[in-house]
Amino acid sequence: MTGRRAGIVHVGVGAFARAHLAWYTQRSDGEPWGITAFTGRSPAVADALSAQDCRYTLVTRAADGDVASVIDTIVAAHPGSDDAAFRAAVASPATSIVTLTVTENGYRAGSDVPARLVAGLAARRAAGAGRIALLSLDNLTHNGTVLRDAVLDAAADDALRGWIADHVAFPSSMVDRITPATTDADVAALADLDGALPGDRVPVVTEPFAEWVVEDRFDGIDRPDWASAGVRIVDDVTPYEQRKLWLLNGAHSLLAYLGLQLGYATVADAMADPVCRAAVEQLWDEAATELPLPGAEVTAARAALVERFANPRIRHTLVQIAAGGSEKLPVRVVDVLRRRLARDPDAGIGPGAATLIAAWWLHVSTQPDLVHDQGAPGAGSDVHDVLAVIAPDLDTTPVVAAVTAAAERIRAARSRSPEGVPA
């Protein structure tokens, strides 16, 4: 679409960014903003988007059917290897925001992402283009702080580091929208879907739900009117990060490990099982007590999650969710448990947390072929091995007893389930 201000540079354009950032930006009131997109290592998405004028179909997949709309927010798409185009885009006075979806690995030592950002910021400094915001949309707690630290670590020049400190804002944000991989069948189905872009080869499929919470750390830096599209602009993103981690992500982990024990393949399948559903509600009860948010908001979030998890047309596989539990469980369930015990030392471990930890224990010790987690204990591990990885300080007699009892209940449910796997 011509007439859009190319005010956003995005790094790592993929399905999620096109279902979330681009969708919110298109829906925003006021001046129409555009996105100059850069891929990761592969140029394939950039080439495909460029071939269709950077327009594509967003398929919103609800339980009762699909709805298609054309997104035209991206004004240019480049391969990530085009360093000259990236530096020019960041240095442009029209640009005021750089957004990122590069996964957790993009912020770690050895990633080339921070170095690319530093090169772009150096070009902006040389051009005298003024202040800019770098905004992460990755699933990292306090992702703005993580991004700032990664950028400053990559900036070897003291003068440039000083300029970054004075001219670059790093707001944190929390994002949420399940966006499964687009299949060949999804592409073929566009021919019969009203509102789809004719001949689209790179559509995106997503769920109806979407959420974006952004810290107000722009300090006068220009941005789209995202609030008009439903984005929540807040002083502190922490409570919303906790809500997502403890409710959505925690329940995903529980459904993954418990569901795989009972022989299920997807979130929707597991959520329909009464044993899994009851365990999820227990986990949510425990998290709700520790969340620093109004009760009505937590209740609404839980109701939305029930609807989302039950959507059978969003195929979210449990094996995919189950990967990396050794890193995920400390922030998804152990943090809640520690807060619970700090508030009331006599509270003990709740049944939801005990079931999640027990299910992970059984997953890593009895389903080694399904485990994708370098930090996990191996087959035949005991409860002490599991706690040593995720919470060594909680290897106490009451916790061990509760997790062991929960494991026995899972084994019993597994033996009764027609979907169950052998013990």
Short mmCIF file of C-alpha atoms in Angstrom, two decimals:
data_model
loop_
_atom_site.label_atom_id
_atom_site.label_comp_id
_atom_site.label_asym_id
_atom_site.label_seq_id
_atom_site.Cartn_x
_atom_site.Cartn_y
_atom_site.Cartn_z
CA MET A 1 0.00 0.00 0.00
CA THR A 2 1.42 3.38 -0.96
CA GLY A 3 1.00 6.26 1.42
CA ARG A 4 2.17 4.40 4.50
CA ARG A 5 4.92 5.97 6.55
CA ALA A 6 7.82 3.52 6.67
CA GLY A 7 8.30 4.22 10.37
CA ILE A 8 8.93 0.68 11.66
CA VAL A 9 11.85 -1.59 10.86
CA HIS A 10 11.22 -5.20 11.81
CA VAL A 11 13.90 -7.86 12.31
CA GLY A 12 12.97 -11.52 11.94
CA VAL A 13 9.74 -11.30 9.98
CA GLY A 14 7.84 -14.57 10.14
CA ALA A 15 4.35 -15.83 10.74
CA PHE A 16 3.96 -14.44 14.26
CA ALA A 17 5.11 -10.92 13.37
CA ARG A 18 2.72 -10.87 10.42
CA ALA A 19 -0.18 -12.11 12.58
CA HIS A 20 0.56 -9.75 15.46
CA LEU A 21 2.67 -6.62 14.87
CA ALA A 22 1.50 -6.09 11.28
CA TRP A 23 -2.12 -6.85 12.19
CA TYR A 24 -2.18 -4.41 15.12
CA THR A 25 -0.43 -1.74 13.05
CA GLN A 26 -2.94 -2.07 10.22
CA ARG A 27 -5.84 -1.74 12.65
CA SER A 28 -4.47 1.41 14.32
CA ASP A 29 -6.18 4.77 13.84
CA GLY A 30 -4.47 7.91 12.60
CA GLU A 31 -1.52 8.09 10.25
CA PRO A 32 -1.05 4.79 8.40
CA TRP A 33 2.30 3.29 9.39
CA GLY A 34 4.29 0.81 7.37
CA ILE A 35 6.89 -1.82 8.19
CA THR A 36 10.20 -2.38 6.44
CA ALA A 37 10.77 -6.07 7.11
CA PHE A 38 13.98 -8.07 7.30
CA THR A 39 14.06 -11.85 7.50
CA GLY A 40 16.41 -13.96 9.59
CA ARG A 41 18.97 -16.02 7.74
CA SER A 42 16.77 -17.27 4.91
CA PRO A 43 15.64 -14.86 2.17
CA ALA A 44 12.65 -17.05 1.27
CA VAL A 45 9.95 -15.05 3.07
CA ALA A 46 11.31 -11.74 1.75
CA ASP A 47 11.36 -13.08 -1.80
CA ALA A 48 7.85 -14.48 -1.53
CA LEU A 49 6.42 -11.29 -0.03
CA SER A 50 8.15 -9.06 -2.56
CA ALA A 51 6.68 -11.13 -5.39
CA GLN A 52 3.16 -10.20 -4.23
CA ASP A 53 3.80 -6.54 -3.34
CA CYS A 54 4.28 -7.49 0.33
CA ARG A 55 0.58 -8.19 0.73
CA TYR A 56 -0.64 -11.44 2.23
CA THR A 57 -3.70 -13.14 3.67
CA LEU A 58 -4.28 -13.46 7.39
CA VAL A 59 -6.56 -16.42 8.08
CA THR A 60 -8.21 -16.17 11.50
CA ARG A 61 -9.11 -19.72 12.46
CA ALA A 62 -11.96 -20.03 14.95
CA ALA A 63 -13.66 -23.23 16.04
CA ASP A 64 -16.58 -22.51 13.69
CA GLY A 65 -14.64 -21.51 10.57
CA ASP A 66 -12.05 -19.31 8.90
CA VAL A 67 -12.13 -15.59 8.13
CA ALA A 68 -9.65 -14.06 5.68
CA SER A 69 -8.34 -10.50 5.47
CA VAL A 70 -5.53 -8.94 3.46
CA ILE A 71 -2.70 -7.28 5.39
CA ASP A 72 -0.79 -4.58 3.54
CA THR A 73 1.23 -3.04 6.38
CA ILE A 74 4.59 -4.26 5.11
CA VAL A 75 5.98 -1.77 2.61
CA ALA A 76 9.25 -3.55 1.79
CA ALA A 77 10.79 -6.95 2.55
CA HIS A 78 14.53 -7.65 2.51
CA PRO A 79 16.66 -10.68 3.30
CA GLY A 80 18.46 -10.40 6.61
CA SER A 81 21.78 -10.52 4.78
CA ASP A 82 21.15 -7.13 3.14
CA ASP A 83 23.20 -5.16 5.66
CA ALA A 84 23.26 -1.97 3.58
CA ALA A 85 19.47 -1.85 3.34
CA PHE A 86 19.16 -2.50 7.07
CA ARG A 87 21.56 0.28 8.04
CA ALA A 88 19.80 2.69 5.69
CA ALA A 89 16.37 1.80 7.08
CA VAL A 90 17.44 2.27 10.71
CA ALA A 91 19.22 5.52 9.85
CA SER A 92 16.20 6.96 8.05
CA PRO A 93 14.62 9.95 9.83
CA ALA A 94 11.21 8.43 9.04
CA THR A 95 12.01 5.41 11.21
CA SER A 96 11.30 5.75 14.91
CA ILE A 97 10.86 2.11 15.98
CA VAL A 98 12.77 -1.11 15.42
CA THR A 99 10.83 -4.23 16.42
CA LEU A 100 12.16 -7.76 16.76
CA THR A 101 10.94 -11.36 16.73
CA VAL A 102 14.21 -13.31 16.74
CA THR A 103 13.47 -15.92 19.47
CA GLU A 104 15.45 -16.27 22.68
CA ASN A 105 18.58 -17.28 20.79
CA GLY A 106 18.76 -13.88 19.13
CA TYR A 107 19.72 -12.26 22.44
CA ARG A 108 22.35 -14.77 23.51
CA ALA A 109 26.11 -14.55 23.18
CA GLY A 110 27.18 -15.52 19.70
CA SER A 111 24.04 -14.21 17.98
CA ASP A 112 24.60 -11.72 15.18
CA VAL A 113 21.37 -9.84 15.99
CA PRO A 114 22.85 -7.38 18.53
CA ALA A 115 25.76 -6.63 16.19
CA ARG A 116 23.34 -5.89 13.34
CA LEU A 117 21.40 -3.54 15.59
CA VAL A 118 24.56 -1.77 16.71
CA ALA A 119 25.59 -1.26 13.07
CA GLY A 120 22.18 0.23 12.32
CA LEU A 121 22.34 2.50 15.36
CA ALA A 122 25.84 3.64 14.40
CA ALA A 123 24.48 4.61 10.98
CA ARG A 124 21.60 6.48 12.63
CA ARG A 125 23.98 8.34 14.90
CA ALA A 126 26.12 9.32 11.90
CA ALA A 127 23.00 10.53 10.06
CA GLY A 128 21.86 12.61 13.04
CA ALA A 129 18.44 11.03 12.78
CA GLY A 130 17.57 11.36 16.46
CA ARG A 131 15.91 9.19 19.08
CA ILE A 132 14.55 5.72 18.36
CA ALA A 133 12.90 2.83 20.25
CA LEU A 134 13.97 -0.82 20.04
CA LEU A 135 11.00 -3.00 20.93
CA SER A 136 11.21 -6.77 21.44
CA LEU A 137 8.18 -8.96 20.74
CA ASP A 138 9.89 -12.15 21.90
CA ASN A 139 8.77 -14.34 24.77
CA LEU A 140 11.36 -13.21 27.30
CA THR A 141 10.69 -11.78 30.74
CA HIS A 142 11.59 -8.06 30.72
CA ASN A 143 12.58 -8.39 27.09
CA GLY A 144 13.36 -4.68 26.82
CA THR A 145 16.04 -4.97 29.49
CA VAL A 146 17.42 -8.13 27.88
CA LEU A 147 17.58 -6.37 24.51
CA ARG A 148 19.25 -3.28 25.96
CA ASP A 149 21.92 -5.36 27.67
CA ALA A 150 22.59 -7.35 24.49
CA VAL A 151 22.94 -4.19 22.39
CA LEU A 152 25.20 -2.41 24.87
CA ASP A 153 27.38 -5.51 25.19
CA ALA A 154 27.79 -5.59 21.41
CA ALA A 155 28.74 -1.91 21.18
CA ALA A 156 32.51 -1.80 21.61
CA ASP A 157 32.85 1.95 21.04
CA ASP A 158 32.35 3.97 24.26
CA ALA A 159 31.05 7.00 22.39
CA LEU A 160 28.43 4.91 20.61
CA ARG A 161 27.44 3.28 23.90
CA GLY A 162 26.91 6.72 25.37
CA TRP A 163 24.83 7.77 22.35
CA ILE A 164 22.69 4.64 22.68
CA ALA A 165 22.12 5.33 26.37
CA ASP A 166 20.93 8.86 25.55
CA HIS A 167 19.02 8.25 22.30
CA VAL A 168 17.57 4.73 22.36
CA ALA A 169 14.60 3.53 24.41
CA PHE A 170 14.03 -0.16 25.15
CA PRO A 171 10.39 -0.70 26.22
CA SER A 172 9.43 -4.20 27.34
CA SER A 173 6.33 -5.85 25.93
CA MET A 174 4.22 -8.96 26.39
CA VAL A 175 2.76 -10.60 23.29
CA ASP A 176 0.28 -13.41 22.83
CA ARG A 177 -1.26 -15.00 19.75
CA ILE A 178 -0.97 -18.64 18.78
CA THR A 179 0.21 -18.84 15.18
CA PRO A 180 0.74 -22.39 13.90
CA ALA A 181 2.83 -23.16 10.85
CA THR A 182 1.01 -22.66 7.56
CA THR A 183 0.51 -25.91 5.67
CA ASP A 184 0.13 -26.70 1.97
CA ALA A 185 -3.53 -27.44 2.70
CA ASP A 186 -3.94 -23.94 4.17
CA VAL A 187 -2.55 -22.40 0.98
CA ALA A 188 -4.78 -24.55 -1.22
CA ALA A 189 -7.88 -23.65 0.83
CA LEU A 190 -7.47 -19.94 0.07
CA ALA A 191 -9.05 -20.45 -3.34
CA ASP A 192 -12.41 -21.05 -1.66
CA LEU A 193 -12.08 -18.45 1.10
CA ASP A 194 -13.75 -15.06 0.66
CA GLY A 195 -11.46 -12.11 1.31
CA ALA A 196 -8.21 -13.95 0.57
CA LEU A 197 -5.51 -12.46 -1.62
CA PRO A 198 -5.69 -14.21 -5.01
CA GLY A 199 -2.66 -16.40 -5.64
CA ASP A 200 -1.20 -15.86 -2.17
CA ARG A 201 1.71 -18.24 -1.52
CA VAL A 202 2.59 -17.04 1.99
CA PRO A 203 -0.62 -16.69 4.02
CA VAL A 204 -0.58 -16.77 7.81
CA VAL A 205 -3.00 -18.75 9.97
CA THR A 206 -3.74 -17.58 13.51
CA GLU A 207 -6.25 -17.86 16.34
CA PRO A 208 -8.90 -15.16 16.98
CA PHE A 209 -7.33 -14.11 20.29
CA ALA A 210 -4.54 -11.53 20.33
CA GLU A 211 -2.93 -9.50 23.09
CA TRP A 212 -0.12 -6.99 23.30
CA VAL A 213 0.96 -5.11 26.43
CA VAL A 214 3.66 -2.46 25.94
CA GLU A 215 5.51 -0.43 28.53
CA ASP A 216 5.24 3.31 28.04
CA ARG A 217 8.98 3.92 27.71
CA PHE A 218 9.00 5.81 24.43
CA ASP A 219 9.82 9.18 25.99
CA GLY A 220 8.27 11.19 23.17
CA ILE A 221 9.39 8.87 20.38
CA ASP A 222 6.71 8.68 17.70
CA ARG A 223 4.72 5.45 17.40
CA PRO A 224 1.48 4.22 15.80
CA ASP A 225 -1.72 4.67 17.74
CA TRP A 226 -1.58 1.04 18.79
CA ALA A 227 -3.88 1.70 21.74
CA SER A 228 -6.73 2.35 19.29
CA ALA A 229 -6.24 -1.22 18.01
CA GLY A 230 -6.44 -2.71 21.49
CA VAL A 231 -2.83 -2.60 22.63
CA ARG A 232 -2.53 -1.92 26.35
CA ILE A 233 0.07 0.76 27.15
CA VAL A 234 1.17 0.41 30.79
CA ASP A 235 3.77 1.69 33.23
CA ASP A 236 4.99 -1.80 34.16
CA VAL A 237 4.58 -4.94 32.06
CA THR A 238 5.64 -7.30 34.88
CA PRO A 239 2.17 -8.34 36.15
CA TYR A 240 1.07 -9.16 32.59
CA GLU A 241 4.22 -11.18 31.96
CA GLN A 242 3.49 -13.12 35.13
CA ARG A 243 -0.13 -13.68 34.11
CA LYS A 244 0.95 -15.12 30.78
CA LEU A 245 3.75 -17.25 32.25
CA TRP A 246 1.71 -18.64 35.12
CA LEU A 247 -1.65 -19.09 33.40
CA LEU A 248 -1.08 -19.70 29.68
CA ASN A 249 2.47 -21.04 29.65
CA GLY A 250 2.14 -22.96 32.90
CA ALA A 251 -1.04 -24.65 31.69
CA HIS A 252 0.60 -25.41 28.34
CA SER A 253 3.43 -27.21 30.13
CA LEU A 254 1.00 -29.13 32.33
CA LEU A 255 -1.13 -30.16 29.36
CA ALA A 256 1.98 -31.16 27.43
CA TYR A 257 3.50 -33.47 30.03
CA LEU A 258 0.28 -34.83 31.48
CA GLY A 259 -1.37 -35.09 28.07
CA LEU A 260 1.56 -37.02 26.61
CA GLN A 261 1.40 -39.40 29.57
CA LEU A 262 -2.26 -40.04 28.74
CA GLY A 263 -1.57 -40.51 25.04
CA TYR A 264 -2.83 -37.21 23.61
CA ALA A 265 -1.23 -35.23 20.78
CA THR A 266 -2.64 -31.69 20.93
CA VAL A 267 -3.67 -29.05 23.45
CA ALA A 268 -7.33 -29.37 22.43
CA ASP A 269 -7.24 -33.15 22.93
CA ALA A 270 -5.67 -32.87 26.38
CA MET A 271 -7.93 -30.01 27.49
CA ALA A 272 -10.98 -32.19 26.73
CA ASP A 273 -9.77 -34.84 29.20
CA PRO A 274 -11.31 -34.33 32.67
CA VAL A 275 -8.09 -35.31 34.48
CA CYS A 276 -6.06 -32.72 32.53
CA ARG A 277 -8.75 -30.05 32.84
CA ALA A 278 -9.01 -30.48 36.60
CA ALA A 279 -5.23 -30.24 37.00
CA VAL A 280 -5.16 -27.06 34.91
CA GLU A 281 -7.84 -25.45 37.07
CA GLN A 282 -5.86 -26.34 40.21
CA LEU A 283 -2.71 -24.82 38.74
CA TRP A 284 -4.64 -21.68 37.84
CA ASP A 285 -6.14 -21.42 41.33
CA GLU A 286 -2.63 -21.45 42.81
CA ALA A 287 -1.29 -18.89 40.33
CA ALA A 288 -4.29 -16.59 40.76
CA THR A 289 -3.58 -16.25 44.47
CA GLU A 290 -0.09 -14.91 43.71
CA LEU A 291 -0.90 -12.67 40.74
CA PRO A 292 -0.83 -8.90 41.48
CA LEU A 293 -3.85 -8.22 39.25
CA PRO A 294 -7.56 -7.66 39.95
CA GLY A 295 -9.48 -10.88 40.42
CA ALA A 296 -11.93 -10.06 37.64
CA GLU A 297 -9.10 -9.70 35.15
CA VAL A 298 -7.61 -13.05 36.15
CA THR A 299 -11.02 -14.71 35.88
CA ALA A 300 -11.52 -13.27 32.39
CA ALA A 301 -8.04 -14.43 31.34
CA ARG A 302 -8.80 -17.98 32.53
CA ALA A 303 -12.10 -18.05 30.63
CA ALA A 304 -10.37 -16.88 27.46
CA LEU A 305 -7.71 -19.58 27.84
CA VAL A 306 -10.34 -22.32 28.19
CA GLU A 307 -11.87 -21.22 24.89
CA ARG A 308 -8.49 -20.93 23.19
CA PHE A 309 -7.21 -24.29 24.39
CA ALA A 310 -10.41 -26.02 23.30
CA ASN A 311 -10.24 -24.74 19.71
CA PRO A 312 -9.75 -27.98 17.77
CA ARG A 313 -8.82 -26.17 14.55
CA ILE A 314 -5.64 -24.67 16.00
CA ARG A 315 -3.38 -27.71 16.07
CA HIS A 316 -0.88 -26.99 18.86
CA THR A 317 1.14 -30.14 19.44
CA LEU A 318 2.12 -31.26 22.92
CA VAL A 319 5.53 -32.52 21.79
CA GLN A 320 6.39 -29.02 20.57
CA ILE A 321 5.29 -27.41 23.84
CA ALA A 322 7.09 -30.05 25.91
CA ALA A 323 10.56 -29.10 24.63
CA GLY A 324 12.88 -27.29 27.03
CA GLY A 325 11.08 -27.95 30.29
CA SER A 326 14.24 -27.56 32.33
CA GLU A 327 14.30 -23.86 31.37
CA LYS A 328 10.56 -23.29 31.27
CA LEU A 329 9.36 -24.83 34.53
CA PRO A 330 11.36 -22.58 36.87
CA VAL A 331 9.52 -19.49 35.59
CA ARG A 332 6.18 -21.14 34.83
CA VAL A 333 5.56 -23.00 38.09
CA VAL A 334 8.49 -22.81 40.54
CA ASP A 335 8.25 -19.01 40.81
CA VAL A 336 4.61 -19.36 41.83
CA LEU A 337 5.46 -22.06 44.36
CA ARG A 338 8.21 -19.97 45.94
CA ARG A 339 5.86 -17.00 46.28
CA ARG A 340 3.22 -19.26 47.80
CA LEU A 341 5.65 -20.57 50.41
CA ALA A 342 7.08 -17.12 51.12
CA ARG A 343 3.57 -15.82 51.77
CA ASP A 344 2.59 -18.84 53.89
CA PRO A 345 5.35 -21.31 54.83
CA ASP A 346 2.67 -23.78 55.94
CA ALA A 347 0.81 -23.69 52.62
CA GLY A 348 2.84 -26.52 51.11
CA ILE A 349 2.99 -27.31 47.43
CA GLY A 350 -0.40 -27.07 45.75
CA PRO A 351 -1.89 -30.00 43.81
CA GLY A 352 -1.53 -28.18 40.47
CA ALA A 353 2.18 -27.52 40.91
CA ALA A 354 2.74 -31.03 42.24
CA THR A 355 1.01 -32.54 39.21
CA LEU A 356 3.01 -30.44 36.76
CA ILE A 357 6.35 -31.35 38.33
CA ALA A 358 5.33 -35.00 38.58
CA ALA A 359 4.20 -35.07 34.95
CA TRP A 360 7.54 -33.63 33.82
CA TRP A 361 9.35 -36.22 35.93
CA LEU A 362 7.40 -39.03 34.26
CA HIS A 363 7.91 -37.46 30.84
CA VAL A 364 11.70 -37.27 31.09
CA SER A 365 12.09 -40.61 32.85
CA THR A 366 9.64 -42.77 30.86
CA GLN A 367 9.31 -41.07 27.44
CA PRO A 368 12.92 -40.39 26.38
CA ASP A 369 12.04 -40.52 22.67
CA LEU A 370 9.78 -37.47 23.15
CA VAL A 371 12.25 -35.41 25.20
CA HIS A 372 13.95 -32.45 23.52
CA ASP A 373 15.69 -30.81 26.45
CA GLN A 374 19.45 -30.81 27.01
CA GLY A 375 19.01 -29.76 30.64
CA ALA A 376 16.59 -32.52 31.62
CA PRO A 377 17.56 -35.53 33.75
CA GLY A 378 17.62 -38.78 31.82
CA ALA A 379 15.55 -41.92 31.71
CA GLY A 380 15.20 -43.56 35.09
CA SER A 381 15.68 -40.32 37.03
CA ASP A 382 14.00 -39.93 40.40
CA VAL A 383 12.17 -37.01 41.97
CA HIS A 384 15.35 -35.68 43.56
CA ASP A 385 17.05 -35.54 40.14
CA VAL A 386 14.12 -33.54 38.79
CA LEU A 387 14.06 -31.06 41.67
CA ALA A 388 17.85 -30.64 41.42
CA VAL A 389 17.32 -29.22 37.92
CA ILE A 390 14.38 -26.88 38.45
CA ALA A 391 14.29 -26.12 42.19
CA PRO A 392 17.06 -27.61 44.37
CA ASP A 393 15.97 -25.48 47.32
CA LEU A 394 12.55 -27.16 47.27
CA ASP A 395 13.88 -30.70 47.65
CA THR A 396 12.17 -31.07 51.00
CA THR A 397 10.26 -33.95 52.53
CA PRO A 398 6.78 -32.36 52.04
CA VAL A 399 7.46 -31.40 48.39
CA VAL A 400 8.96 -34.77 47.54
CA ALA A 401 6.01 -36.55 49.13
CA ALA A 402 3.46 -34.40 47.25
CA VAL A 403 5.18 -34.82 43.87
CA THR A 404 5.57 -38.56 44.40
CA ALA A 405 1.88 -38.89 45.28
CA ALA A 406 0.95 -36.87 42.19
CA ALA A 407 3.07 -39.18 40.05
CA GLU A 408 1.19 -42.17 41.41
CA ARG A 409 -2.13 -40.52 40.53
CA ILE A 410 -0.88 -39.91 36.99
CA ARG A 411 0.19 -43.54 36.65
CA ALA A 412 -3.26 -44.61 37.83
CA ALA A 413 -4.98 -42.28 35.36
CA ARG A 414 -2.70 -43.53 32.59
CA SER A 415 -3.63 -47.15 33.28
CA ARG A 416 -7.36 -46.29 33.13
CA SER A 417 -7.16 -44.14 30.00
CA PRO A 418 -7.93 -45.81 26.66
CA GLU A 419 -5.38 -43.43 25.17
CA GLY A 420 -2.75 -44.19 27.79
CA VAL A 421 0.77 -45.25 27.05
CA PRO A 422 2.40 -48.28 28.66
CA ALA A 423 3.76 -47.70 32.16
#
